[in-house]
CSV table of C-alpha atoms and ligand atoms in Angstrom, one decimal:
chain,number,residue,atom,x,y,z
A,1186,MET,CA,-14.0,19.6,30.5
A,1187,SER,CA,-16.1,17.4,29.2
A,1188,ALA,CA,-15.1,13.2,29.6
A,1189,HIS,CA,-17.1,12.9,26.5
A,1190,GLY,CA,-15.5,15.4,23.9
A,1191,THR,CA,-16.3,18.9,23.8
A,1192,PRO,CA,-18.3,20.2,26.6
A,1193,ILE,CA,-22.4,21.1,25.3
A,1194,PRO,CA,-24.1,23.4,27.5
A,1195,MET,CA,-27.7,22.8,27.8
A,1196,THR,CA,-30.8,25.2,29.2
A,1197,SER,CA,-33.9,24.2,30.6
A,1198,HIS,CA,-36.6,26.7,30.5
A,1199,ARG,CA,-39.7,27.1,32.1
A,1200,ALA,CA,-41.9,23.6,31.3
A,1201,LYS,CA,-45.5,23.6,29.7
A,1202,PRO,CA,-47.4,20.6,32.3
A,1203,LEU,CA,-45.5,17.6,31.6
A,1204,THR,CA,-47.8,14.9,31.0
A,1205,GLY,CA,-47.4,11.3,29.5
A,1206,VAL,CA,-45.3,7.9,30.0
A,1207,ALA,CA,-41.8,8.1,30.7
A,1208,GLU,CA,-40.3,4.8,30.0
A,1209,VAL,CA,-36.7,5.1,31.7
A,1210,PRO,CA,-34.2,2.9,30.9
A,1211,GLY,CA,-32.6,-0.5,32.8
A,1212,ASP,CA,-31.7,-0.3,36.1
A,1213,LYS,CA,-27.6,0.7,36.0
A,1214,SER,CA,-26.7,-1.6,39.1
A,1215,ILE,CA,-28.5,-4.5,37.6
A,1216,SER,CA,-26.9,-4.0,34.4
A,1217,HIS,CA,-23.2,-3.9,35.4
A,1218,ARG,CA,-24.1,-7.1,37.6
A,1219,SER,CA,-25.7,-9.0,34.7
A,1220,LEU,CA,-22.6,-8.7,32.7
A,1221,ILE,CA,-20.6,-9.6,35.4
A,1222,LEU,CA,-22.0,-12.2,37.1
A,1223,GLY,CA,-23.0,-13.8,33.1
A,1224,ALA,CA,-19.3,-13.5,32.3
A,1225,MET,CA,-18.5,-15.8,35.3
A,1226,ALA,CA,-21.2,-18.2,34.7
A,1227,VAL,CA,-20.4,-20.8,32.1
A,1228,GLY,CA,-22.6,-20.7,28.9
A,1229,GLU,CA,-25.1,-18.1,27.8
A,1230,THR,CA,-26.6,-15.8,29.7
A,1231,LYS,CA,-29.7,-13.6,28.0
A,1232,ILE,CA,-30.1,-10.2,29.1
A,1233,SER,CA,-33.2,-8.0,28.2
A,1234,GLY,CA,-33.6,-4.4,29.2
A,1235,LEU,CA,-29.8,-3.6,30.1
A,1236,LEU,CA,-29.1,0.1,30.5
A,1237,GLU,CA,-27.2,1.0,27.0
A,1238,GLY,CA,-25.6,3.9,28.5
A,1239,GLU,CA,-21.8,4.7,28.9
A,1240,ASP,CA,-21.2,3.4,32.0
A,1241,VAL,CA,-22.6,-0.1,31.4
A,1242,LEU,CA,-21.1,-0.2,27.8
A,1243,ASP,CA,-17.3,0.3,29.9
A,1244,THR,CA,-18.3,-2.9,31.5
A,1245,ALA,CA,-19.2,-4.7,28.5
A,1246,LYS,CA,-15.9,-4.3,27.1
A,1247,ALA,CA,-14.2,-5.2,30.2
A,1248,MET,CA,-16.2,-8.2,30.3
A,1249,GLN,CA,-14.5,-8.8,26.8
A,1250,ALA,CA,-11.4,-7.8,27.6
A,1251,PHE,CA,-11.5,-10.7,30.5
A,1252,GLY,CA,-12.2,-13.2,27.6
A,1253,ALA,CA,-16.3,-13.6,28.1
A,1254,GLU,CA,-18.0,-13.3,24.5
A,1255,VAL,CA,-20.4,-10.2,24.6
A,1256,VAL,CA,-23.4,-10.0,22.2
A,1257,ASN,CA,-25.4,-7.0,21.6
A,1258,HIS,CA,-28.8,-8.2,19.6
A,1259,GLY,CA,-30.3,-5.1,19.4
A,1260,GLY,CA,-33.0,-3.4,21.6
A,1261,GLY,CA,-31.5,-3.5,25.1
A,1262,ASN,CA,-31.2,-7.9,24.3
A,1263,TRP,CA,-27.3,-9.2,25.4
A,1264,SER,CA,-25.8,-12.8,26.0
A,1265,VAL,CA,-23.3,-12.8,27.5
A,1266,PHE,CA,-21.4,-16.5,27.1
A,1267,GLY,CA,-19.2,-16.9,30.6
A,1268,VAL,CA,-15.9,-18.4,31.4
A,1269,GLY,CA,-16.9,-19.5,34.6
A,1270,VAL,CA,-15.8,-18.5,37.8
A,1271,GLY,CA,-11.7,-18.1,38.4
A,1272,GLY,CA,-11.4,-18.6,34.1
A,1273,PHE,CA,-10.8,-14.7,33.5
A,1274,ALA,CA,-8.1,-14.5,30.8
A,1275,GLU,CA,-5.4,-11.8,31.2
A,1276,PRO,CA,-6.5,-8.6,29.3
A,1277,GLU,CA,-4.1,-7.3,27.1
A,1278,ASN,CA,-4.5,-3.4,27.4
A,1279,VAL,CA,-5.9,-0.9,30.1
A,1280,ILE,CA,-9.1,-1.5,31.5
A,1281,ASP,CA,-10.9,2.2,30.7
A,1282,CYS,CA,-13.9,2.1,33.3
A,1283,GLY,CA,-15.1,5.8,32.0
A,1284,ASN,CA,-17.0,7.6,34.6
A,1285,SER,CA,-18.1,4.6,36.4
A,1286,GLY,CA,-17.3,3.9,40.5
A,1287,THR,CA,-19.6,0.3,40.1
A,1288,GLY,CA,-18.3,-0.8,37.0
A,1289,VAL,CA,-14.2,-0.4,38.2
A,1290,ARG,CA,-15.1,-1.3,41.8
A,1291,LEU,CA,-16.8,-4.6,40.7
A,1292,ILE,CA,-14.5,-5.5,38.0
A,1293,MET,CA,-11.2,-5.0,40.2
A,1294,GLY,CA,-13.3,-7.3,43.0
A,1295,VAL,CA,-13.9,-10.1,40.6
A,1296,MET,CA,-10.4,-10.3,39.4
A,1297,ALA,CA,-8.7,-9.9,42.4
A,1298,THR,CA,-8.6,-14.1,43.0
A,1299,SER,CA,-7.2,-14.7,39.8
A,1300,PRO,CA,-3.9,-14.8,38.5
A,1301,ILE,CA,-3.4,-12.3,36.5
A,1302,ALA,CA,-3.1,-8.3,36.1
A,1303,ALA,CA,-4.5,-5.7,35.4
A,1304,THR,CA,-4.6,-2.1,34.8
A,1305,PHE,CA,-7.2,0.2,35.5
A,1306,THR,CA,-8.2,3.4,34.5
A,1307,GLY,CA,-11.2,5.7,33.9
A,1308,ASP,CA,-12.0,9.9,33.3
A,1309,ALA,CA,-11.0,12.9,34.9
A,1310,SER,CA,-13.5,12.4,37.7
A,1311,LEU,CA,-13.2,8.4,38.2
A,1312,ASN,CA,-9.5,9.2,38.4
A,1313,LYS,CA,-10.1,11.3,41.8
A,1314,ARG,CA,-12.5,9.0,43.3
A,1315,PRO,CA,-10.9,6.8,46.3
A,1316,MET,CA,-10.2,2.9,45.7
A,1317,ALA,CA,-8.9,2.4,49.1
A,1318,ARG,CA,-11.9,1.1,50.1
A,1319,VAL,CA,-12.0,-1.6,47.5
A,1320,THR,CA,-8.4,-2.4,47.2
A,1321,ASP,CA,-7.8,-2.7,51.2
A,1322,PRO,CA,-10.3,-5.7,51.6
A,1323,LEU,CA,-8.8,-7.0,48.2
A,1324,GLU,CA,-5.6,-7.1,49.8
A,1325,LEU,CA,-6.9,-9.7,52.3
A,1326,PHE,CA,-7.1,-12.2,49.5
A,1327,GLY,CA,-3.3,-12.0,48.8
A,1328,THR,CA,-4.0,-9.5,45.7
A,1329,LYS,CA,-1.2,-6.9,45.3
A,1330,THR,CA,-2.3,-3.1,44.1
A,1331,VAL,CA,-0.2,0.1,42.9
A,1332,GLY,CA,-2.1,3.1,42.2
A,1333,ARG,CA,-1.4,6.6,42.6
A,1334,SER,CA,-1.1,8.8,45.8
A,1335,GLY,CA,-4.4,9.1,47.7
A,1336,GLY,CA,-5.4,5.1,46.4
A,1337,ARG,CA,-6.5,6.8,43.0
A,1338,LEU,CA,-6.6,5.2,39.3
A,1339,PRO,CA,-4.6,4.6,37.3
A,1340,MET,CA,-4.3,1.5,39.4
A,1341,THR,CA,-2.6,-2.1,38.6
A,1342,LEU,CA,-4.2,-5.2,40.4
A,1343,VAL,CA,-2.1,-8.5,40.3
A,1344,GLY,CA,-4.5,-11.1,41.7
A,1345,SER,CA,-3.7,-13.7,44.1
A,1346,ALA,CA,-3.1,-17.1,42.4
A,1347,GLU,CA,-3.8,-18.8,45.9
A,1348,PRO,CA,-6.8,-16.4,47.2
A,1349,THR,CA,-7.9,-17.2,51.1
A,1350,PRO,CA,-11.4,-16.2,51.7
A,1351,VAL,CA,-11.5,-13.4,54.3
A,1352,ARG,CA,-14.4,-11.8,56.9
A,1353,TYR,CA,-14.8,-7.9,56.3
A,1354,VAL,CA,-16.5,-5.6,58.1
A,1355,VAL,CA,-17.4,-2.6,55.4
A,1356,PRO,CA,-16.2,0.4,57.4
A,1357,VAL,CA,-18.5,3.3,54.9
A,1358,PRO,CA,-22.2,2.1,53.9
A,1359,SER,CA,-21.3,1.0,50.2
A,1360,ALA,CA,-22.5,-1.6,47.9
A,1361,GLN,CA,-19.8,-1.1,45.5
A,1362,VAL,CA,-17.4,-2.5,48.6
A,1363,LYS,CA,-19.5,-5.0,49.4
A,1364,SER,CA,-20.0,-6.4,46.5
A,1365,ALA,CA,-16.3,-6.0,45.3
A,1366,VAL,CA,-15.4,-8.6,47.9
A,1367,LEU,CA,-18.4,-10.9,47.5
A,1368,LEU,CA,-17.2,-11.0,43.9
A,1369,ALA,CA,-13.8,-12.0,44.8
A,1370,GLY,CA,-15.2,-14.2,47.3
A,1371,LEU,CA,-16.3,-16.1,44.4
A,1372,ASN,CA,-12.9,-17.7,43.5
A,1373,ALA,CA,-11.6,-18.1,47.2
A,1374,PRO,CA,-12.0,-21.3,48.3
A,1375,GLY,CA,-14.0,-21.8,51.7
A,1376,LYS,CA,-16.5,-19.0,53.0
A,1377,THR,CA,-16.2,-15.2,52.6
A,1378,VAL,CA,-18.0,-13.4,55.0
A,1379,VAL,CA,-18.8,-9.7,54.6
A,1380,ILE,CA,-20.5,-7.7,57.3
A,1381,GLU,CA,-22.3,-4.4,56.6
A,1382,LYS,CA,-23.8,-2.0,59.5
A,1383,GLU,CA,-26.2,-0.5,57.3
A,1384,ALA,CA,-28.2,-2.4,54.6
A,1385,THR,CA,-27.1,-0.9,50.9
A,1386,ARG,CA,-28.5,-1.9,47.8
A,1387,ASP,CA,-28.8,-6.0,47.7
A,1388,HIS,CA,-28.7,-6.9,43.7
A,1389,SER,CA,-25.5,-8.4,44.3
A,1390,GLU,CA,-26.8,-10.8,47.2
A,1391,ARG,CA,-29.9,-11.7,45.2
A,1392,MET,CA,-27.9,-12.1,41.5
A,1393,LEU,CA,-25.5,-14.3,43.4
A,1394,ALA,CA,-28.4,-16.9,44.6
A,1395,GLY,CA,-30.3,-16.4,41.3
A,1396,PHE,CA,-27.1,-17.5,40.0
A,1397,GLY,CA,-26.4,-20.8,41.9
A,1398,ALA,CA,-24.2,-20.0,44.0
A,1399,GLU,CA,-24.4,-20.4,48.4
A,1400,ILE,CA,-25.1,-17.1,49.8
A,1401,THR,CA,-26.8,-16.4,53.6
A,1402,VAL,CA,-28.0,-13.4,54.8
A,1403,GLU,CA,-28.4,-12.9,58.3
A,1404,ASP,CA,-29.7,-9.7,60.7
A,1405,THR,CA,-27.5,-10.2,63.6
A,1406,GLU,CA,-26.3,-7.7,66.2
A,1407,GLU,CA,-23.2,-7.1,64.6
A,1408,GLY,CA,-25.1,-6.2,61.4
A,1409,ARG,CA,-26.0,-7.7,58.1
A,1410,VAL,CA,-23.7,-10.9,57.7
A,1411,ILE,CA,-23.5,-12.3,54.5
A,1412,THR,CA,-22.1,-15.6,54.1
A,1413,LEU,CA,-20.8,-16.5,50.2
A,1414,THR,CA,-19.1,-20.1,49.6
A,1415,GLY,CA,-16.2,-20.1,46.9
A,1416,ARG,CA,-15.8,-22.0,43.9
A,1417,PRO,CA,-19.1,-22.2,43.0
A,1418,GLU,CA,-20.3,-23.3,39.3
A,1419,LEU,CA,-22.6,-20.3,38.5
A,1420,LYS,CA,-25.2,-21.3,35.8
A,1421,PRO,CA,-26.1,-18.7,33.4
A,1422,GLN,CA,-29.9,-16.9,33.7
A,1423,VAL,CA,-32.2,-14.9,31.8
A,1424,ILE,CA,-32.3,-11.8,33.2
A,1425,ALA,CA,-34.9,-9.0,32.3
A,1426,VAL,CA,-33.3,-5.8,34.1
A,1427,PRO,CA,-35.9,-3.8,35.7
A,1428,ARG,CA,-36.4,0.3,34.9
A,1429,ASP,CA,-34.1,2.4,37.1
A,1430,PRO,CA,-35.6,4.2,40.3
A,1431,SER,CA,-32.6,6.2,40.3
A,1432,SER,CA,-33.6,7.5,36.9
A,1433,ALA,CA,-37.2,7.3,37.4
A,1434,ALA,CA,-36.4,10.2,40.0
A,1435,PHE,CA,-35.8,12.7,37.4
A,1436,PRO,CA,-39.5,12.3,35.5
A,1437,VAL,CA,-41.2,12.3,38.7
A,1438,CYS,CA,-39.1,14.8,40.4
A,1439,ALA,CA,-39.9,17.3,37.4
A,1440,ALA,CA,-43.7,16.5,37.6
A,1441,LEU,CA,-44.0,17.1,41.4
A,1442,ILE,CA,-42.5,20.8,40.3
A,1443,THR,CA,-44.2,21.6,37.2
A,1444,PRO,CA,-47.7,22.8,37.5
A,1445,GLY,CA,-50.4,21.0,35.7
A,1446,SER,CA,-48.1,17.7,35.1
A,1447,ASP,CA,-49.4,14.5,35.6
A,1448,VAL,CA,-46.9,11.3,34.1
A,1449,LEU,CA,-46.9,7.6,34.4
A,1450,VAL,CA,-43.5,6.2,34.9
A,1451,PRO,CA,-44.2,2.1,34.1
A,1452,GLY,CA,-42.2,-0.6,35.5
A,1453,ILE,CA,-40.1,0.7,38.0
A,1454,GLY,CA,-38.2,-1.6,40.6
A,1455,LEU,CA,-38.9,-1.1,44.0
A,1456,ASN,CA,-36.2,-3.0,45.7
A,1457,PRO,CA,-36.3,-1.7,49.9
A,1458,THR,CA,-32.5,-0.9,49.7
A,1459,ARG,CA,-33.3,1.6,46.8
A,1460,ALA,CA,-36.8,3.2,47.2
A,1461,GLY,CA,-35.7,5.7,49.9
A,1462,LEU,CA,-36.5,9.1,47.8
A,1463,PHE,CA,-39.8,7.9,46.9
A,1464,ALA,CA,-41.1,7.1,50.6
A,1465,THR,CA,-39.2,10.6,51.4
A,1466,LEU,CA,-41.2,12.6,48.3
A,1467,ARG,CA,-44.7,10.9,50.0
A,1468,ASP,CA,-43.5,12.4,53.7
A,1469,MET,CA,-42.9,16.2,51.8
A,1470,GLY,CA,-47.1,15.6,50.7
A,1471,ALA,CA,-46.1,14.8,47.2
A,1472,ASP,CA,-49.0,13.4,45.1
A,1473,LEU,CA,-46.9,10.3,43.9
A,1474,THR,CA,-49.0,7.0,44.3
A,1475,TYR,CA,-47.7,3.5,43.3
A,1476,GLU,CA,-50.3,1.5,40.8
A,1477,ASN,CA,-50.2,-2.2,39.7
A,1478,GLU,CA,-47.6,-3.1,42.3
A,1479,ARG,CA,-46.3,-6.8,41.1
A,1480,GLU,CA,-42.8,-8.6,41.5
A,1481,GLU,CA,-40.9,-9.9,38.9
A,1482,GLY,CA,-37.8,-11.5,38.7
A,1483,GLY,CA,-37.5,-11.1,42.7
A,1484,GLU,CA,-37.8,-7.5,42.5
A,1485,PRO,CA,-40.7,-5.5,43.6
A,1486,VAL,CA,-42.1,-3.4,40.7
A,1487,ALA,CA,-44.8,-0.6,40.2
A,1488,ASP,CA,-45.8,1.8,38.1
A,1489,LEU,CA,-45.3,5.1,39.7
A,1490,ARG,CA,-47.8,7.9,39.0
A,1491,ALA,CA,-46.7,11.6,39.8
A,1492,LYS,CA,-48.2,14.8,40.0
A,1493,PHE,CA,-47.9,18.6,40.4
A,1494,SER,CA,-47.8,18.7,44.2
A,1495,PRO,CA,-47.6,22.6,45.1
A,1496,ASN,CA,-48.5,21.9,49.0
A,1497,MET,CA,-45.0,19.9,49.6
A,1498,LYS,CA,-43.1,20.9,52.8
A,1499,GLY,CA,-40.0,20.8,53.7
A,1500,ILE,CA,-38.8,17.9,56.5
A,1501,ASP,CA,-35.6,16.3,58.3
A,1502,VAL,CA,-34.9,13.3,56.0
A,1503,PRO,CA,-34.0,10.2,58.6
A,1504,PRO,CA,-30.7,9.1,58.1
A,1505,GLU,CA,-31.2,5.8,58.4
A,1506,ARG,CA,-32.4,6.2,55.0
A,1507,ALA,CA,-29.5,7.4,53.3
A,1508,ALA,CA,-28.2,4.5,51.8
A,1509,SER,CA,-31.3,3.5,50.4
A,1510,MET,CA,-31.4,7.1,48.5
A,1511,ILE,CA,-27.9,7.8,48.0
A,1512,ASP,CA,-28.0,8.6,44.3
A,1513,GLU,CA,-31.2,11.0,44.4
A,1514,TYR,CA,-30.4,13.7,47.4
A,1515,PRO,CA,-29.5,16.3,43.9
A,1516,VAL,CA,-32.7,16.0,42.6
A,1517,LEU,CA,-34.3,15.3,46.2
A,1518,SER,CA,-32.9,19.1,47.1
A,1519,VAL,CA,-34.6,20.9,43.8
A,1520,VAL,CA,-37.1,19.5,44.8
A,1521,ALA,CA,-36.7,20.7,48.6
A,1522,SER,CA,-36.4,24.2,46.8
A,1523,PHE,CA,-39.5,24.4,45.6
A,1524,ALA,CA,-41.5,22.9,49.1
A,1525,THR,CA,-42.4,25.3,51.5
A,1526,GLY,CA,-39.5,24.7,54.7
A,1527,LYS,CA,-36.4,23.2,55.4
A,1528,THR,CA,-35.4,20.3,54.1
A,1529,MET,CA,-32.1,19.0,56.4
A,1530,MET,CA,-30.4,16.1,55.3
A,1531,THR,CA,-28.1,14.4,57.2
A,1532,GLY,CA,-25.9,11.3,57.6
A,1533,VAL,CA,-24.7,11.8,54.0
A,1534,LYS,CA,-20.7,12.1,54.0
A,1535,GLU,CA,-21.0,9.7,50.9
A,1536,LEU,CA,-22.0,12.2,48.3
A,1537,ARG,CA,-18.9,14.2,48.8
A,1538,VAL,CA,-17.0,10.9,46.8
A,1539,LYS,CA,-19.2,10.5,44.0
A,1540,GLU,CA,-18.9,11.7,40.6
A,1541,SER,CA,-18.5,14.7,42.2
A,1542,ASP,CA,-18.7,16.3,45.8
A,1543,ARG,CA,-22.4,16.3,45.1
A,1544,ILE,CA,-23.3,18.3,48.2
A,1545,ASP,CA,-20.9,21.2,46.9
A,1546,ALA,CA,-21.9,20.7,43.4
A,1547,MET,CA,-25.6,21.2,44.4
A,1548,ALA,CA,-25.2,24.1,46.7
A,1549,ARG,CA,-23.3,25.9,44.6
A,1550,GLY,CA,-26.0,25.9,41.8
A,1551,LEU,CA,-28.6,26.0,43.8
A,1552,ARG,CA,-27.4,29.2,45.5
A,1553,ALA,CA,-26.5,30.7,41.9
A,1554,ASN,CA,-30.3,30.4,41.1
A,1555,GLY,CA,-31.6,31.9,44.1
A,1556,VAL,CA,-31.7,29.2,47.1
A,1557,THR,CA,-30.4,29.6,50.3
A,1558,VAL,CA,-28.2,26.3,51.2
A,1559,ASP,CA,-26.2,25.4,54.6
A,1560,GLU,CA,-23.6,22.5,54.6
A,1561,GLY,CA,-21.0,20.6,57.0
A,1562,ASP,CA,-19.0,17.7,56.3
A,1563,ASP,CA,-21.7,15.2,56.5
A,1564,TRP,CA,-25.2,17.2,56.2
A,1565,TRP,CA,-27.0,20.4,53.9
A,1566,SER,CA,-30.2,21.5,54.3
A,1567,VAL,CA,-32.1,23.6,51.9
A,1568,GLU,CA,-35.0,26.9,52.7
A,1569,GLY,CA,-38.1,25.8,50.5
A,1570,LEU,CA,-39.4,29.0,48.4
A,1571,GLY,CA,-42.6,27.8,47.3
A,1572,PRO,CA,-43.8,26.0,44.3
A,1573,GLU,CA,-43.6,29.3,42.4
A,1574,GLY,CA,-40.8,30.9,44.3
A,1575,VAL,CA,-37.8,29.9,42.6
A,1576,PRO,CA,-35.7,32.6,40.8
A,1577,GLY,CA,-33.6,30.2,38.5
A,1578,GLY,CA,-31.8,32.2,35.6
A,1579,ALA,CA,-28.0,30.6,36.6
A,1580,THR,CA,-25.6,28.8,34.5
A,1581,CYS,CA,-24.6,25.6,36.8
A,1582,GLU,CA,-21.5,23.2,36.9
A,1583,SER,CA,-21.9,19.8,36.4
A,1584,TYR,CA,-18.5,18.7,37.3
A,1585,LEU,CA,-18.5,15.6,34.9
A,1586,ASP,CA,-21.9,14.2,37.0
A,1587,HIS,CA,-24.9,12.7,35.1
A,1588,ARG,CA,-26.9,13.2,37.9
A,1589,ILE,CA,-25.9,16.8,38.7
A,1590,ALA,CA,-26.3,17.9,35.2
A,1591,MET,CA,-29.7,16.2,35.2
A,1592,SER,CA,-30.9,18.0,38.3
A,1593,PHE,CA,-30.3,21.4,37.3
A,1594,MET,CA,-31.9,20.5,34.4
A,1595,VAL,CA,-35.2,19.6,36.1
A,1596,MET,CA,-35.0,23.1,38.3
A,1597,GLY,CA,-35.2,24.8,35.4
A,1598,MET,CA,-38.9,23.1,34.4
A,1599,GLY,CA,-40.6,24.6,37.6
A,1600,ALA,CA,-38.2,27.8,38.1
A,1601,GLN,CA,-39.2,31.3,37.2
A,1602,ARG,CA,-36.5,31.8,34.6
A,1603,PRO,CA,-34.3,29.2,32.6
A,1604,VAL,CA,-31.7,27.0,34.5
A,1605,SER,CA,-28.3,25.8,32.2
A,1606,VAL,CA,-25.3,23.3,33.2
A,1607,ASP,CA,-21.9,24.1,31.5
A,1608,ASP,CA,-22.3,20.5,30.0
A,1609,GLY,CA,-24.9,17.7,29.6
A,1610,THR,CA,-22.6,15.0,28.3
A,1611,PRO,CA,-22.3,13.0,31.0
A,1612,ILE,CA,-25.8,12.8,31.2
A,1613,ALA,CA,-25.0,9.9,28.5
A,1614,THR,CA,-23.3,7.5,31.5
A,1615,SER,CA,-26.7,6.7,33.1
A,1616,PHE,CA,-29.5,7.9,31.1
A,1617,PRO,CA,-29.0,8.2,27.5
A,1618,ILE,CA,-32.4,9.2,26.4
A,1619,PHE,CA,-33.0,11.8,29.2
A,1620,GLU,CA,-33.5,14.8,26.9
A,1621,ARG,CA,-35.8,12.8,24.4
A,1622,LEU,CA,-37.8,11.4,27.0
A,1623,MET,CA,-38.3,14.9,29.1
A,1624,GLY,CA,-39.1,16.8,25.9
A,1625,ASP,CA,-41.8,14.3,24.8
A,1626,LEU,CA,-43.3,15.2,28.1
A,1627,GLY,CA,-43.0,18.5,27.4
A,1628,ALA,CA,-39.9,19.9,28.6
A,1629,GLN,CA,-37.9,22.6,26.9
A,1630,LEU,CA,-34.1,21.3,26.9
A,1631,VAL,CA,-32.0,23.3,24.5
A,1632,ARG,CA,-28.6,22.4,23.5
A,1633,ASP,CA,-26.6,25.7,23.3
A,1634,THR,CA,-24.3,25.1,20.7
A,1635,ALA,CA,-22.4,27.8,19.3
B,425,LIG,C1,-24.1,1.3,43.5
B,425,LIG,C2,-23.7,1.9,44.8
B,425,LIG,C3,-23.3,2.7,45.0
B,425,LIG,C4,-24.4,3.9,44.2
B,425,LIG,C5,-23.5,3.7,42.8
B,425,LIG,C6,-24.3,2.4,42.3
B,425,LIG,C7,-24.0,0.1,42.8
B,425,LIG,O1,-22.4,3.7,45.2
B,425,LIG,O2,-24.0,5.4,44.5
B,425,LIG,O3,-24.6,4.5,41.7
B,425,LIG,O4,-24.4,0.0,41.9
B,425,LIG,O5,-23.2,-0.9,43.7
B,425,LIG,P1,-20.9,3.1,46.9
B,425,LIG,O6,-21.5,1.8,46.9
B,425,LIG,O7,-20.3,3.9,46.7
B,425,LIG,O8,-22.4,3.8,47.8
């Protein structure tokens, strides 16, 4: 099944050496937040480098539905004319967030403390994902929520007319949950406190501070304590979205496993809460270097150079690194197949509730392509077959999950035989230029149209 009409099967044939410059699109997490906080400010927020993937475009439409004016100037340049904290209008229609967990959870948060109702839905993947992790804390503000069994979409929220600020310890490592509570706290008078035991991506905290909110972060014995003072007047910003490390992961990993490759991936955001994959690849012995390290818009940035790395070794990936690379385990498991020895990934239960059950989806596809995978509830391991040892040859299901589809396309670049996915259309949710960009580097990606 496809969320995007007819499924388009895709095949990745063994690639020529991948060479050149891979300019990946803007960061998905920062793009969603730019639109949402822009809608909460009074006046014009100017955004450049916005990711124009389906997930983010759905968030742009949602911000319009709540009353903000969103203008696309072309070339990744956008303006948002915000309505101010507490200024949301009630949408006329159902809010469709497509495939995006980040979109729906953050938007639920930001509308939950306004006296309006909204109904949310998504595609078949999103409508299976757990929303109680967000609606539980939102109910503490006085918000009413009614969804399907298991806390699933479609779901209606009636925002609280008299929100009370909350103190909430996030029970799972999730930046989406943390952000939903902080965004709800924007329109609650007083101090909303969110405590996370493990640090997750901190773009919401950085951006709230950038828009002029009073927000403090303290590392304590209880965890990371974030305190936000409600009802600020947010000031519009000029935002240059850095390129997405989670998208950079694909050309980087493809270069590491494809003989003769040397690829430069410039301008990648290396916020420490996001850069776990690159540290892990280097621990495995990957020839991956950071060039021209600098700071842009408050985020650390570097150009990444990745070269074919025939001597990578399997490792135990430190579980405390999981949150900083949670979206990268699928493509890491592909690289692990081309390393020597076992790669063990622990503390990764959250992978089971992403756009798909990513452990299950990858384990099935890797096994079909000749790789041995073991798994438990919150761990999995991959037996590496060495740089020339991955058979390939199978068709994998992508389960409406962009990162599963792209991971198997990467696998085909270094495998002995081609690797296919049943549907490549989900790739457009986060990386709409993937095929062209990888093709320009030397990948052989073919759409298998009947
Ligand atoms: C995101 C948080 C992560 C991540 C997702 C983007 C965000 O999800 O997987 O792709 O932008 O806050 P969780 O909060 O569920 O870990």
